Amino acid sequence: MEEGKNVGEVINRLRRNNNMTQQELADKLNVKHQTIQKYEKGIIINIPIPTLKQIATIFNVSLYELLDPDTTFDFSSKKCKRIFRRYSFLL
């Protein structure tokens, strides 16, 4: 993930790149658009894993790319281990 970026900012970028409104994404996830706003602003950081999986599917990215778009799939890398530790509370 770009330095200082959180998953909400990645969701925002993916949503905008796909010309989707917060309401459209909210409808696909069966949540209120305010929830999407809170995800994107980093107010809600404990996004449930099933929701993250849905978002990844909607935008055709892997869960790893959603959590950290710069991650390579070298699962032994320090960066990858750091990401897993950072998001392990979601599991």
mmCIF file of C-alpha atoms in Angstrom:
data_model
loop_
_atom_site.group_PDB
_atom_site.id
_atom_site.type_symbol
_atom_site.label_atom_id
_atom_site.label_comp_id
_atom_site.label_asym_id
_atom_site.label_seq_id
_atom_site.Cartn_x
_atom_site.Cartn_y
_atom_site.Cartn_z
ATOM 1 C CA MET A 1 0.000 0.000 0.000
ATOM 2 C CA GLU A 2 1.293 3.460 -0.705
ATOM 3 C CA GLU A 3 2.821 4.991 2.395
ATOM 4 C CA GLY A 4 0.056 6.409 4.559
ATOM 5 C CA LYS A 5 -2.729 4.748 2.558
ATOM 6 C CA ASN A 6 -5.363 2.744 4.366
ATOM 7 C CA VAL A 7 -7.775 0.218 2.944
ATOM 8 C CA GLY A 8 -10.506 2.883 2.834
ATOM 9 C CA GLU A 9 -8.424 5.038 0.525
ATOM 10 C CA VAL A 10 -7.837 2.033 -1.721
ATOM 11 C CA ILE A 11 -11.600 1.363 -1.802
ATOM 12 C CA ASN A 12 -12.180 5.015 -2.703
ATOM 13 C CA ARG A 13 -9.652 4.859 -5.547
ATOM 14 C CA LEU A 14 -11.087 1.599 -6.911
ATOM 15 C CA ARG A 15 -14.643 2.934 -6.690
ATOM 16 C CA ARG A 16 -13.754 6.170 -8.505
ATOM 17 C CA ASN A 17 -11.690 4.349 -11.143
ATOM 18 C CA ASN A 18 -14.768 2.244 -11.862
ATOM 19 C CA ASN A 19 -17.051 5.305 -12.063
ATOM 20 C CA MET A 20 -19.139 4.011 -9.186
ATOM 21 C CA THR A 21 -20.862 6.159 -6.588
ATOM 22 C CA GLN A 22 -20.764 5.401 -2.889
ATOM 23 C CA GLN A 23 -24.472 4.601 -3.105
ATOM 24 C CA GLU A 24 -23.932 2.096 -5.931
ATOM 25 C CA LEU A 25 -21.220 0.313 -3.955
ATOM 26 C CA ALA A 26 -23.379 0.408 -0.835
ATOM 27 C CA ASP A 27 -26.261 -1.168 -2.756
ATOM 28 C CA LYS A 28 -24.012 -4.001 -3.961
ATOM 29 C CA LEU A 29 -22.854 -4.612 -0.381
ATOM 30 C CA ASN A 30 -26.309 -4.157 1.193
ATOM 31 C CA VAL A 31 -25.067 -1.400 3.488
ATOM 32 C CA LYS A 32 -25.882 2.286 3.834
ATOM 33 C CA HIS A 33 -23.866 4.762 1.780
ATOM 34 C CA GLN A 34 -22.738 6.307 5.081
ATOM 35 C CA THR A 35 -20.945 3.040 5.797
ATOM 36 C CA ILE A 36 -18.982 3.383 2.556
ATOM 37 C CA GLN A 37 -18.144 6.983 3.505
ATOM 38 C CA LYS A 38 -16.840 5.782 6.871
ATOM 39 C CA TYR A 39 -14.764 3.032 5.228
ATOM 40 C CA GLU A 40 -13.233 5.510 2.794
ATOM 41 C CA LYS A 41 -12.487 8.119 5.466
ATOM 42 C CA GLY A 42 -10.927 5.508 7.749
ATOM 43 C CA ILE A 43 -13.560 6.002 10.456
ATOM 44 C CA ILE A 44 -14.427 2.309 10.245
ATOM 45 C CA ILE A 45 -11.213 0.315 10.012
ATOM 46 C CA ASN A 46 -12.477 -3.084 11.147
ATOM 47 C CA ILE A 47 -14.144 -3.963 7.861
ATOM 48 C CA PRO A 48 -15.458 -7.536 8.072
ATOM 49 C CA ILE A 49 -13.543 -10.070 5.974
ATOM 50 C CA PRO A 50 -16.695 -11.117 4.038
ATOM 51 C CA THR A 51 -17.239 -7.461 3.099
ATOM 52 C CA LEU A 52 -13.620 -7.078 2.018
ATOM 53 C CA LYS A 53 -14.005 -10.218 -0.107
ATOM 54 C CA GLN A 54 -17.161 -8.777 -1.709
ATOM 55 C CA ILE A 55 -15.403 -5.495 -2.446
ATOM 56 C CA ALA A 56 -12.446 -7.337 -3.967
ATOM 57 C CA THR A 57 -14.840 -9.334 -6.161
ATOM 58 C CA ILE A 58 -16.771 -6.244 -7.257
ATOM 59 C CA PHE A 59 -13.556 -4.550 -8.379
ATOM 60 C CA ASN A 60 -11.969 -7.730 -9.718
ATOM 61 C CA VAL A 61 -8.921 -7.540 -7.458
ATOM 62 C CA SER A 62 -7.555 -10.031 -4.961
ATOM 63 C CA LEU A 63 -8.036 -9.490 -1.254
ATOM 64 C CA TYR A 64 -4.271 -8.971 -1.022
ATOM 65 C CA GLU A 65 -4.384 -6.258 -3.681
ATOM 66 C CA LEU A 66 -7.249 -4.583 -1.825
ATOM 67 C CA LEU A 67 -5.370 -4.578 1.460
ATOM 68 C CA ASP A 68 -2.080 -3.605 -0.159
ATOM 69 C CA PRO A 69 -2.033 -3.003 -3.920
ATOM 70 C CA ASP A 70 1.786 -3.023 -3.973
ATOM 71 C CA THR A 71 2.108 -6.461 -2.376
ATOM 72 C CA THR A 72 3.889 -9.087 -4.374
ATOM 73 C CA PHE A 73 2.915 -12.676 -3.796
ATOM 74 C CA ASP A 74 6.165 -13.555 -2.084
ATOM 75 C CA PHE A 75 4.533 -14.590 1.174
ATOM 76 C CA SER A 76 7.897 -14.818 2.885
ATOM 77 C CA SER A 77 8.649 -11.134 2.312
ATOM 78 C CA LYS A 78 8.893 -8.814 5.295
ATOM 79 C CA LYS A 79 6.309 -6.513 3.746
ATOM 80 C CA CYS A 80 3.796 -9.329 3.319
ATOM 81 C CA LYS A 81 4.330 -10.535 6.883
ATOM 82 C CA ARG A 82 3.824 -6.969 8.142
ATOM 83 C CA ILE A 83 0.527 -6.733 6.248
ATOM 84 C CA PHE A 84 -0.692 -10.051 7.615
ATOM 85 C CA ARG A 85 0.144 -8.910 11.158
ATOM 86 C CA ARG A 86 -1.574 -5.575 10.559
ATOM 87 C CA TYR A 87 -4.823 -7.183 9.391
ATOM 88 C CA SER A 88 -4.765 -10.403 11.425
ATOM 89 C CA PHE A 89 -7.417 -8.993 13.764
ATOM 90 C CA LEU A 90 -9.863 -9.291 10.844
ATOM 91 C CA LEU A 91 -9.483 -13.075 10.657
#
